JSON list of N, CA, C and O in Angstrom, two decimals:
[
{"chain": "X", "resi": 1, "resn": "MET", "atom": "N", "xyz": [28.31, 27.54, 13.94]},
{"chain": "X", "resi": 1, "resn": "MET", "atom": "CA", "xyz": [28.26, 27.84, 15.44]},
{"chain": "X", "resi": 1, "resn": "MET", "atom": "C", "xyz": [26.71, 27.26, 15.54]},
{"chain": "X", "resi": 1, "resn": "MET", "atom": "O", "xyz": [26.16, 26.64, 16.98]},
{"chain": "X", "resi": 2, "resn": "GLY", "atom": "N", "xyz": [25.71, 27.86, 14.46]},
{"chain": "X", "resi": 2, "resn": "GLY", "atom": "CA", "xyz": [24.11, 27.70, 15.16]},
{"chain": "X", "resi": 2, "resn": "GLY", "atom": "C", "xyz": [23.65, 26.67, 14.87]},
{"chain": "X", "resi": 2, "resn": "GLY", "atom": "O", "xyz": [22.46, 26.08, 15.94]},
{"chain": "X", "resi": 3, "resn": "SER", "atom": "N", "xyz": [23.98, 25.77, 14.17]},
{"chain": "X", "resi": 3, "resn": "SER", "atom": "CA", "xyz": [23.21, 24.64, 13.67]},
{"chain": "X", "resi": 3, "resn": "SER", "atom": "C", "xyz": [24.05, 23.68, 14.77]},
{"chain": "X", "resi": 3, "resn": "SER", "atom": "O", "xyz": [23.38, 23.15, 15.38]},
{"chain": "X", "resi": 4, "resn": "MET", "atom": "N", "xyz": [25.14, 23.42, 15.63]},
{"chain": "X", "resi": 4, "resn": "MET", "atom": "CA", "xyz": [25.70, 23.40, 16.65]},
{"chain": "X", "resi": 4, "resn": "MET", "atom": "C", "xyz": [24.42, 23.38, 17.62]},
{"chain": "X", "resi": 4, "resn": "MET", "atom": "O", "xyz": [24.11, 22.09, 18.52]},
{"chain": "X", "resi": 5, "resn": "TRP", "atom": "N", "xyz": [23.81, 24.43, 18.02]},
{"chain": "X", "resi": 5, "resn": "TRP", "atom": "CA", "xyz": [22.23, 24.53, 19.10]},
{"chain": "X", "resi": 5, "resn": "TRP", "atom": "C", "xyz": [21.24, 23.84, 18.44]},
{"chain": "X", "resi": 5, "resn": "TRP", "atom": "O", "xyz": [20.64, 23.06, 19.47]},
{"chain": "X", "resi": 6, "resn": "TRP", "atom": "N", "xyz": [21.54, 23.73, 17.28]},
{"chain": "X", "resi": 6, "resn": "TRP", "atom": "CA", "xyz": [20.07, 22.91, 16.92]},
{"chain": "X", "resi": 6, "resn": "TRP", "atom": "C", "xyz": [20.02, 21.32, 16.95]},
{"chain": "X", "resi": 6, "resn": "TRP", "atom": "O", "xyz": [19.85, 20.86, 17.80]},
{"chain": "X", "resi": 7, "resn": "LEU", "atom": "N", "xyz": [21.55, 21.22, 17.16]},
{"chain": "X", "resi": 7, "resn": "LEU", "atom": "CA", "xyz": [21.45, 19.28, 17.35]},
{"chain": "X", "resi": 7, "resn": "LEU", "atom": "C", "xyz": [21.90, 19.12, 18.74]},
{"chain": "X", "resi": 7, "resn": "LEU", "atom": "O", "xyz": [21.08, 18.01, 18.99]},
{"chain": "X", "resi": 8, "resn": "ILE", "atom": "N", "xyz": [22.23, 20.39, 19.64]},
{"chain": "X", "resi": 8, "resn": "ILE", "atom": "CA", "xyz": [21.81, 20.17, 20.96]},
{"chain": "X", "resi": 8, "resn": "ILE", "atom": "C", "xyz": [20.58, 20.00, 21.13]},
{"chain": "X", "resi": 8, "resn": "ILE", "atom": "O", "xyz": [20.62, 19.15, 22.15]},
{"chain": "X", "resi": 9, "resn": "LEU", "atom": "N", "xyz": [19.94, 20.46, 20.67]},
{"chain": "X", "resi": 9, "resn": "LEU", "atom": "CA", "xyz": [18.42, 20.68, 21.52]},
{"chain": "X", "resi": 9, "resn": "LEU", "atom": "C", "xyz": [17.58, 19.15, 20.98]},
{"chain": "X", "resi": 9, "resn": "LEU", "atom": "O", "xyz": [16.81, 18.81, 21.46]},
{"chain": "X", "resi": 10, "resn": "ILE", "atom": "N", "xyz": [17.69, 18.75, 19.33]},
{"chain": "X", "resi": 10, "resn": "ILE", "atom": "CA", "xyz": [17.63, 17.63, 19.17]},
{"chain": "X", "resi": 10, "resn": "ILE", "atom": "C", "xyz": [18.09, 16.35, 19.66]},
{"chain": "X", "resi": 10, "resn": "ILE", "atom": "O", "xyz": [16.74, 15.67, 20.25]},
{"chain": "X", "resi": 11, "resn": "ALA", "atom": "N", "xyz": [19.33, 16.59, 20.45]},
{"chain": "X", "resi": 11, "resn": "ALA", "atom": "CA", "xyz": [19.89, 15.46, 21.49]},
{"chain": "X", "resi": 11, "resn": "ALA", "atom": "C", "xyz": [19.24, 15.00, 22.59]},
{"chain": "X", "resi": 11, "resn": "ALA", "atom": "O", "xyz": [18.81, 14.42, 23.05]},
{"chain": "X", "resi": 12, "resn": "LEU", "atom": "N", "xyz": [18.74, 17.26, 23.29]},
{"chain": "X", "resi": 12, "resn": "LEU", "atom": "CA", "xyz": [18.10, 16.29, 24.22]},
{"chain": "X", "resi": 12, "resn": "LEU", "atom": "C", "xyz": [16.37, 16.40, 24.23]},
{"chain": "X", "resi": 12, "resn": "LEU", "atom": "O", "xyz": [15.99, 15.66, 24.93]},
{"chain": "X", "resi": 13, "resn": "GLY", "atom": "N", "xyz": [16.48, 16.22, 22.85]},
{"chain": "X", "resi": 13, "resn": "GLY", "atom": "CA", "xyz": [15.07, 15.97, 22.66]},
{"chain": "X", "resi": 13, "resn": "GLY", "atom": "C", "xyz": [14.39, 15.08, 22.51]},
{"chain": "X", "resi": 13, "resn": "GLY", "atom": "O", "xyz": [13.70, 14.02, 23.45]},
{"chain": "X", "resi": 14, "resn": "MET", "atom": "N", "xyz": [15.84, 13.94, 22.19]},
{"chain": "X", "resi": 14, "resn": "MET", "atom": "CA", "xyz": [15.99, 12.42, 21.56]},
{"chain": "X", "resi": 14, "resn": "MET", "atom": "C", "xyz": [15.74, 11.53, 23.04]},
{"chain": "X", "resi": 14, "resn": "MET", "atom": "O", "xyz": [15.31, 10.65, 23.64]},
{"chain": "X", "resi": 15, "resn": "GLY", "atom": "N", "xyz": [16.77, 12.32, 24.13]},
{"chain": "X", "resi": 15, "resn": "GLY", "atom": "CA", "xyz": [17.06, 11.99, 25.28]},
{"chain": "X", "resi": 15, "resn": "GLY", "atom": "C", "xyz": [16.03, 12.16, 25.96]},
{"chain": "X", "resi": 15, "resn": "GLY", "atom": "O", "xyz": [15.64, 11.06, 26.74]},
{"chain": "X", "resi": 16, "resn": "LEU", "atom": "N", "xyz": [15.22, 13.18, 26.04]},
{"chain": "X", "resi": 16, "resn": "LEU", "atom": "CA", "xyz": [13.56, 13.30, 26.99]},
{"chain": "X", "resi": 16, "resn": "LEU", "atom": "C", "xyz": [12.29, 12.34, 26.10]},
{"chain": "X", "resi": 16, "resn": "LEU", "atom": "O", "xyz": [11.88, 12.32, 27.10]},
{"chain": "X", "resi": 17, "resn": "ALA", "atom": "N", "xyz": [13.13, 12.35, 25.63]},
{"chain": "X", "resi": 17, "resn": "ALA", "atom": "CA", "xyz": [11.90, 11.27, 24.79]},
{"chain": "X", "resi": 17, "resn": "ALA", "atom": "C", "xyz": [11.49, 9.36, 24.82]},
{"chain": "X", "resi": 17, "resn": "ALA", "atom": "O", "xyz": [10.74, 8.68, 25.58]},
{"chain": "X", "resi": 18, "resn": "GLY", "atom": "N", "xyz": [13.06, 9.08, 24.66]},
{"chain": "X", "resi": 18, "resn": "GLY", "atom": "CA", "xyz": [13.56, 7.92, 25.29]},
{"chain": "X", "resi": 18, "resn": "GLY", "atom": "C", "xyz": [13.18, 7.80, 27.39]},
{"chain": "X", "resi": 18, "resn": "GLY", "atom": "O", "xyz": [12.49, 7.01, 27.78]},
{"chain": "X", "resi": 19, "resn": "LEU", "atom": "N", "xyz": [13.53, 8.97, 27.81]},
{"chain": "X", "resi": 19, "resn": "LEU", "atom": "CA", "xyz": [13.50, 8.62, 29.30]},
{"chain": "X", "resi": 19, "resn": "LEU", "atom": "C", "xyz": [11.96, 8.21, 29.65]},
{"chain": "X", "resi": 19, "resn": "LEU", "atom": "O", "xyz": [11.80, 7.89, 30.10]},
{"chain": "X", "resi": 20, "resn": "ALA", "atom": "N", "xyz": [11.40, 9.55, 29.07]},
{"chain": "X", "resi": 20, "resn": "ALA", "atom": "CA", "xyz": [9.81, 9.61, 28.70]},
{"chain": "X", "resi": 20, "resn": "ALA", "atom": "C", "xyz": [9.09, 7.76, 28.91]},
{"chain": "X", "resi": 20, "resn": "ALA", "atom": "O", "xyz": [7.97, 7.23, 29.12]},
{"chain": "X", "resi": 21, "resn": "ALA", "atom": "N", "xyz": [9.64, 7.25, 27.09]},
{"chain": "X", "resi": 21, "resn": "ALA", "atom": "CA", "xyz": [9.07, 6.50, 26.49]},
{"chain": "X", "resi": 21, "resn": "ALA", "atom": "C", "xyz": [9.86, 5.03, 28.40]},
{"chain": "X", "resi": 21, "resn": "ALA", "atom": "O", "xyz": [8.42, 3.49, 28.10]},
{"chain": "X", "resi": 22, "resn": "PHE", "atom": "N", "xyz": [10.50, 5.14, 28.70]},
{"chain": "X", "resi": 22, "resn": "PHE", "atom": "CA", "xyz": [11.52, 4.12, 29.35]},
{"chain": "X", "resi": 22, "resn": "PHE", "atom": "C", "xyz": [10.01, 4.18, 30.91]},
{"chain": "X", "resi": 22, "resn": "PHE", "atom": "O", "xyz": [9.93, 3.43, 31.41]},
{"chain": "X", "resi": 23, "resn": "LEU", "atom": "N", "xyz": [10.06, 5.20, 31.19]},
{"chain": "X", "resi": 23, "resn": "LEU", "atom": "CA", "xyz": [9.04, 5.62, 32.76]},
{"chain": "X", "resi": 23, "resn": "LEU", "atom": "C", "xyz": [7.27, 4.96, 32.33]},
{"chain": "X", "resi": 23, "resn": "LEU", "atom": "O", "xyz": [6.68, 4.48, 33.14]},
{"chain": "X", "resi": 24, "resn": "TRP", "atom": "N", "xyz": [7.24, 5.26, 30.87]},
{"chain": "X", "resi": 24, "resn": "TRP", "atom": "CA", "xyz": [6.11, 4.85, 30.36]},
{"chain": "X", "resi": 24, "resn": "TRP", "atom": "C", "xyz": [5.97, 2.97, 31.03]},
{"chain": "X", "resi": 24, "resn": "TRP", "atom": "O", "xyz": [4.71, 2.87, 30.70]},
{"chain": "X", "resi": 25, "resn": "SER", "atom": "N", "xyz": [7.55, 2.66, 29.89]},
{"chain": "X", "resi": 25, "resn": "SER", "atom": "CA", "xyz": [6.66, 0.92, 30.04]},
{"chain": "X", "resi": 25, "resn": "SER", "atom": "C", "xyz": [7.31, 0.39, 31.21]},
{"chain": "X", "resi": 25, "resn": "SER", "atom": "O", "xyz": [6.92, -0.13, 31.91]},
{"chain": "X", "resi": 26, "resn": "LEU", "atom": "N", "xyz": [7.85, 1.08, 31.93]},
{"chain": "X", "resi": 26, "resn": "LEU", "atom": "CA", "xyz": [7.97, 1.35, 33.83]},
{"chain": "X", "resi": 26, "resn": "LEU", "atom": "C", "xyz": [6.29, 0.82, 34.25]},
{"chain": "X", "resi": 26, "resn": "LEU", "atom": "O", "xyz": [6.02, 0.32, 34.98]},
{"chain": "X", "resi": 27, "resn": "ARG", "atom": "N", "xyz": [6.12, 1.86, 34.29]},
{"chain": "X", "resi": 27, "resn": "ARG", "atom": "CA", "xyz": [4.04, 2.17, 34.38]},
{"chain": "X", "resi": 27, "resn": "ARG", "atom": "C", "xyz": [3.08, 1.13, 34.47]},
{"chain": "X", "resi": 27, "resn": "ARG", "atom": "O", "xyz": [2.21, 1.06, 35.36]},
{"chain": "X", "resi": 28, "resn": "ASN", "atom": "N", "xyz": [3.32, 1.05, 33.56]},
{"chain": "X", "resi": 28, "resn": "ASN", "atom": "CA", "xyz": [2.59, -0.04, 32.07]},
{"chain": "X", "resi": 28, "resn": "ASN", "atom": "C", "xyz": [2.90, -1.76, 33.21]},
{"chain": "X", "resi": 28, "resn": "ASN", "atom": "O", "xyz": [2.62, -2.71, 31.88]},
{"chain": "X", "resi": 29, "resn": "GLY", "atom": "N", "xyz": [3.69, -1.93, 34.11]},
{"chain": "X", "resi": 29, "resn": "GLY", "atom": "CA", "xyz": [4.71, -3.38, 33.92]},
{"chain": "X", "resi": 29, "resn": "GLY", "atom": "C", "xyz": [5.37, -4.16, 32.78]},
{"chain": "X", "resi": 29, "resn": "GLY", "atom": "O", "xyz": [5.04, -5.36, 33.10]},
{"chain": "X", "resi": 30, "resn": "GLN", "atom": "N", "xyz": [6.13, -3.66, 31.67]},
{"chain": "X", "resi": 30, "resn": "GLN", "atom": "CA", "xyz": [6.23, -4.49, 31.56]},
{"chain": "X", "resi": 30, "resn": "GLN", "atom": "C", "xyz": [7.69, -5.03, 31.44]},
{"chain": "X", "resi": 30, "resn": "GLN", "atom": "O", "xyz": [8.67, -5.79, 30.73]},
{"chain": "X", "resi": 31, "resn": "TYR", "atom": "N", "xyz": [9.02, -4.99, 32.72]},
{"chain": "X", "resi": 31, "resn": "TYR", "atom": "CA", "xyz": [8.72, -5.50, 32.89]},
{"chain": "X", "resi": 31, "resn": "TYR", "atom": "C", "xyz": [8.92, -6.35, 34.56]},
{"chain": "X", "resi": 31, "resn": "TYR", "atom": "O", "xyz": [9.90, -6.82, 35.21]},
{"chain": "X", "resi": 32, "resn": "ASP", "atom": "N", "xyz": [7.55, -6.52, 34.74]},
{"chain": "X", "resi": 32, "resn": "ASP", "atom": "CA", "xyz": [7.41, -7.37, 35.33]},
{"chain": "X", "resi": 32, "resn": "ASP", "atom": "C", "xyz": [8.00, -8.33, 36.10]},
{"chain": "X", "resi": 32, "resn": "ASP", "atom": "O", "xyz": [8.20, -8.93, 36.97]},
{"chain": "X", "resi": 33, "resn": "ASP", "atom": "N", "xyz": [7.38, -9.33, 34.53]},
{"chain": "X", "resi": 33, "resn": "ASP", "atom": "CA", "xyz": [7.92, -10.85, 34.37]},
{"chain": "X", "resi": 33, "resn": "ASP", "atom": "C", "xyz": [9.24, -11.08, 33.35]},
{"chain": "X", "resi": 33, "resn": "ASP", "atom": "O", "xyz": [8.46, -11.05, 32.52]},
{"chain": "X", "resi": 34, "resn": "LEU", "atom": "N", "xyz": [9.99, -11.06, 33.69]},
{"chain": "X", "resi": 34, "resn": "LEU", "atom": "CA", "xyz": [11.48, -11.14, 32.70]},
{"chain": "X", "resi": 34, "resn": "LEU", "atom": "C", "xyz": [11.62, -12.69, 32.61]},
{"chain": "X", "resi": 34, "resn": "LEU", "atom": "O", "xyz": [11.63, -12.97, 31.79]},
{"chain": "X", "resi": 35, "resn": "ASP", "atom": "N", "xyz": [11.25, -13.63, 33.49]},
{"chain": "X", "resi": 35, "resn": "ASP", "atom": "CA", "xyz": [11.82, -15.23, 33.46]},
{"chain": "X", "resi": 35, "resn": "ASP", "atom": "C", "xyz": [10.53, -15.61, 32.38]},
{"chain": "X", "resi": 35, "resn": "ASP", "atom": "O", "xyz": [10.77, -16.65, 32.36]},
{"chain": "X", "resi": 36, "resn": "GLY", "atom": "N", "xyz": [9.39, -15.43, 32.79]},
{"chain": "X", "resi": 36, "resn": "GLY", "atom": "CA", "xyz": [8.46, -15.88, 32.65]},
{"chain": "X", "resi": 36, "resn": "GLY", "atom": "C", "xyz": [8.38, -15.82, 31.41]},
{"chain": "X", "resi": 36, "resn": "GLY", "atom": "O", "xyz": [7.89, -17.74, 31.16]},
{"chain": "X", "resi": 37, "resn": "ALA", "atom": "N", "xyz": [8.30, -15.68, 30.61]},
{"chain": "X", "resi": 37, "resn": "ALA", "atom": "CA", "xyz": [8.21, -15.41, 29.04]},
{"chain": "X", "resi": 37, "resn": "ALA", "atom": "C", "xyz": [10.21, -16.68, 28.77]},
{"chain": "X", "resi": 37, "resn": "ALA", "atom": "O", "xyz": [9.38, -17.66, 27.42]},
{"chain": "X", "resi": 38, "resn": "ALA", "atom": "N", "xyz": [10.77, -17.06, 29.05]},
{"chain": "X", "resi": 38, "resn": "ALA", "atom": "CA", "xyz": [11.59, -17.41, 28.94]},
{"chain": "X", "resi": 38, "resn": "ALA", "atom": "C", "xyz": [11.08, -18.84, 29.13]},
{"chain": "X", "resi": 38, "resn": "ALA", "atom": "O", "xyz": [11.51, -19.51, 28.67]},
{"chain": "X", "resi": 39, "resn": "GLU", "atom": "N", "xyz": [10.42, -19.31, 30.58]},
{"chain": "X", "resi": 39, "resn": "GLU", "atom": "CA", "xyz": [10.34, -20.35, 31.34]},
{"chain": "X", "resi": 39, "resn": "GLU", "atom": "C", "xyz": [9.39, -21.34, 29.95]},
{"chain": "X", "resi": 39, "resn": "GLU", "atom": "O", "xyz": [8.95, -21.88, 29.77]},
{"chain": "X", "resi": 40, "resn": "ARG", "atom": "N", "xyz": [7.85, -19.79, 29.54]},
{"chain": "X", "resi": 40, "resn": "ARG", "atom": "CA", "xyz": [7.10, -20.44, 28.54]},
{"chain": "X", "resi": 40, "resn": "ARG", "atom": "C", "xyz": [7.76, -21.50, 27.94]},
{"chain": "X", "resi": 40, "resn": "ARG", "atom": "O", "xyz": [6.87, -22.18, 27.37]},
{"chain": "X", "resi": 41, "resn": "VAL", "atom": "N", "xyz": [8.94, -20.89, 26.78]},
{"chain": "X", "resi": 41, "resn": "VAL", "atom": "CA", "xyz": [9.29, -21.21, 25.79]},
{"chain": "X", "resi": 41, "resn": "VAL", "atom": "C", "xyz": [9.80, -22.66, 26.25]},
{"chain": "X", "resi": 41, "resn": "VAL", "atom": "O", "xyz": [9.78, -23.52, 25.30]},
{"chain": "X", "resi": 42, "resn": "LEU", "atom": "N", "xyz": [10.36, -22.85, 27.04]},
{"chain": "X", "resi": 42, "resn": "LEU", "atom": "CA", "xyz": [10.46, -24.06, 27.59]},
{"chain": "X", "resi": 42, "resn": "LEU", "atom": "C", "xyz": [9.73, -25.48, 28.22]},
{"chain": "X", "resi": 42, "resn": "LEU", "atom": "O", "xyz": [10.14, -26.03, 27.10]},
{"chain": "X", "resi": 43, "resn": "LEU", "atom": "N", "xyz": [9.29, -25.20, 28.46]},
{"chain": "X", "resi": 43, "resn": "LEU", "atom": "CA", "xyz": [8.10, -25.46, 29.58]},
{"chain": "X", "resi": 43, "resn": "LEU", "atom": "C", "xyz": [6.30, -26.22, 28.28]},
{"chain": "X", "resi": 43, "resn": "LEU", "atom": "O", "xyz": [6.48, -27.08, 28.80]},
{"chain": "X", "resi": 44, "resn": "GLU", "atom": "N", "xyz": [6.39, -25.64, 27.70]},
{"chain": "X", "resi": 44, "resn": "GLU", "atom": "CA", "xyz": [5.14, -25.38, 26.53]},
{"chain": "X", "resi": 44, "resn": "GLU", "atom": "C", "xyz": [5.33, -26.54, 26.17]},
{"chain": "X", "resi": 44, "resn": "GLU", "atom": "O", "xyz": [6.16, -27.12, 25.53]},
{"chain": "X", "resi": 45, "resn": "GLU", "atom": "N", "xyz": [3.86, -26.79, 25.38]},
{"chain": "X", "resi": 45, "resn": "GLU", "atom": "CA", "xyz": [4.47, -27.65, 24.50]},
{"chain": "X", "resi": 45, "resn": "GLU", "atom": "C", "xyz": [3.17, -27.57, 23.22]},
{"chain": "X", "resi": 45, "resn": "GLU", "atom": "O", "xyz": [2.45, -26.66, 23.55]},
{"chain": "X", "resi": 46, "resn": "ASP", "atom": "N", "xyz": [3.67, -28.16, 22.09]},
{"chain": "X", "resi": 46, "resn": "ASP", "atom": "CA", "xyz": [3.25, -27.55, 21.09]},
{"chain": "X", "resi": 46, "resn": "ASP", "atom": "C", "xyz": [1.61, -27.63, 21.13]},
{"chain": "X", "resi": 46, "resn": "ASP", "atom": "O", "xyz": [1.27, -28.79, 21.97]},
{"chain": "X", "resi": 47, "resn": "PRO", "atom": "N", "xyz": [1.49, -27.22, 20.32]},
{"chain": "X", "resi": 47, "resn": "PRO", "atom": "CA", "xyz": [-0.48, -27.13, 19.86]},
{"chain": "X", "resi": 47, "resn": "PRO", "atom": "C", "xyz": [-0.99, -28.04, 19.40]},
{"chain": "X", "resi": 47, "resn": "PRO", "atom": "O", "xyz": [-2.12, -28.76, 19.98]},
{"chain": "X", "resi": 48, "resn": "GLY", "atom": "N", "xyz": [-0.27, -29.00, 18.51]},
{"chain": "X", "resi": 48, "resn": "GLY", "atom": "CA", "xyz": [-0.41, -29.86, 17.44]},
{"chain": "X", "resi": 48, "resn": "GLY", "atom": "C", "xyz": [-0.32, -31.32, 18.60]},
{"chain": "X", "resi": 48, "resn": "GLY", "atom": "O", "xyz": [-0.82, -32.39, 18.18]},
{"chain": "X", "resi": 49, "resn": "ASP", "atom": "N", "xyz": [0.31, -31.14, 19.78]},
{"chain": "X", "resi": 49, "resn": "ASP", "atom": "CA", "xyz": [0.67, -32.87, 20.25]},
{"chain": "X", "resi": 49, "resn": "ASP", "atom": "C", "xyz": [-0.15, -32.95, 21.11]},
{"chain": "X", "resi": 49, "resn": "ASP", "atom": "O", "xyz": [-0.35, -33.98, 21.97]},
{"chain": "X", "resi": 50, "resn": "GLU", "atom": "N", "xyz": [-1.60, -32.47, 21.19]},
{"chain": "X", "resi": 50, "resn": "GLU", "atom": "CA", "xyz": [-2.59, -32.82, 21.78]},
{"chain": "X", "resi": 50, "resn": "GLU", "atom": "C", "xyz": [-3.01, -34.21, 22.03]},
{"chain": "X", "resi": 50, "resn": "GLU", "atom": "O", "xyz": [-3.32, -34.39, 20.75]},
{"chain": "X", "resi": 51, "resn": "GLY", "atom": "N", "xyz": [-2.57, -35.34, 22.71]},
{"chain": "X", "resi": 51, "resn": "GLY", "atom": "CA", "xyz": [-3.62, -36.65, 22.61]},
{"chain": "X", "resi": 51, "resn": "GLY", "atom": "C", "xyz": [-2.23, -37.42, 21.93]},
{"chain": "X", "resi": 51, "resn": "GLY", "atom": "O", "xyz": [-2.69, -38.64, 21.85]},
{"chain": "X", "resi": 52, "resn": "GLN", "atom": "N", "xyz": [-1.07, -37.20, 21.57]},
{"chain": "X", "resi": 52, "resn": "GLN", "atom": "CA", "xyz": [-0.41, -38.16, 21.38]},
{"chain": "X", "resi": 52, "resn": "GLN", "atom": "C", "xyz": [0.84, -38.61, 22.63]},
{"chain": "X", "resi": 52, "resn": "GLN", "atom": "O", "xyz": [1.44, -37.76, 22.69]},
{"chain": "X", "resi": 53, "resn": "ALA", "atom": "N", "xyz": [0.96, -39.97, 22.55]},
{"chain": "X", "resi": 53, "resn": "ALA", "atom": "CA", "xyz": [2.28, -40.48, 23.78]},
{"chain": "X", "resi": 53, "resn": "ALA", "atom": "C", "xyz": [3.73, -39.52, 22.69]},
{"chain": "X", "resi": 53, "resn": "ALA", "atom": "O", "xyz": [3.74, -39.78, 21.85]},
{"chain": "X", "resi": 54, "resn": "ARG", "atom": "N", "xyz": [4.19, -39.66, 23.65]},
{"chain": "X", "resi": 54, "resn": "ARG", "atom": "CA", "xyz": [5.41, -39.05, 23.57]},
{"chain": "X", "resi": 54, "resn": "ARG", "atom": "C", "xyz": [6.04, -40.61, 23.55]},
{"chain": "X", "resi": 54, "resn": "ARG", "atom": "O", "xyz": [6.08, -41.07, 24.60]},
{"chain": "X", "resi": 55, "resn": "PRO", "atom": "N", "xyz": [7.71, -40.77, 22.73]},
{"chain": "X", "resi": 55, "resn": "PRO", "atom": "CA", "xyz": [8.85, -41.83, 23.39]},
{"chain": "X", "resi": 55, "resn": "PRO", "atom": "C", "xyz": [8.99, -41.95, 24.66]},
{"chain": "X", "resi": 55, "resn": "PRO", "atom": "O", "xyz": [9.30, -40.59, 24.66]}
]
């Protein structure tokens, strides 16, 4: 029975740590531009293709 209290405390601590990490990421703007990276992958040209004509 005593070990169950330790497990509950550990689970609560991990939950609070996850919540703190999520709130930190919100405050630092990690979710501001979700579509930008996906569009850049599709729209950017390769760095080695400069000056070459495409067929």
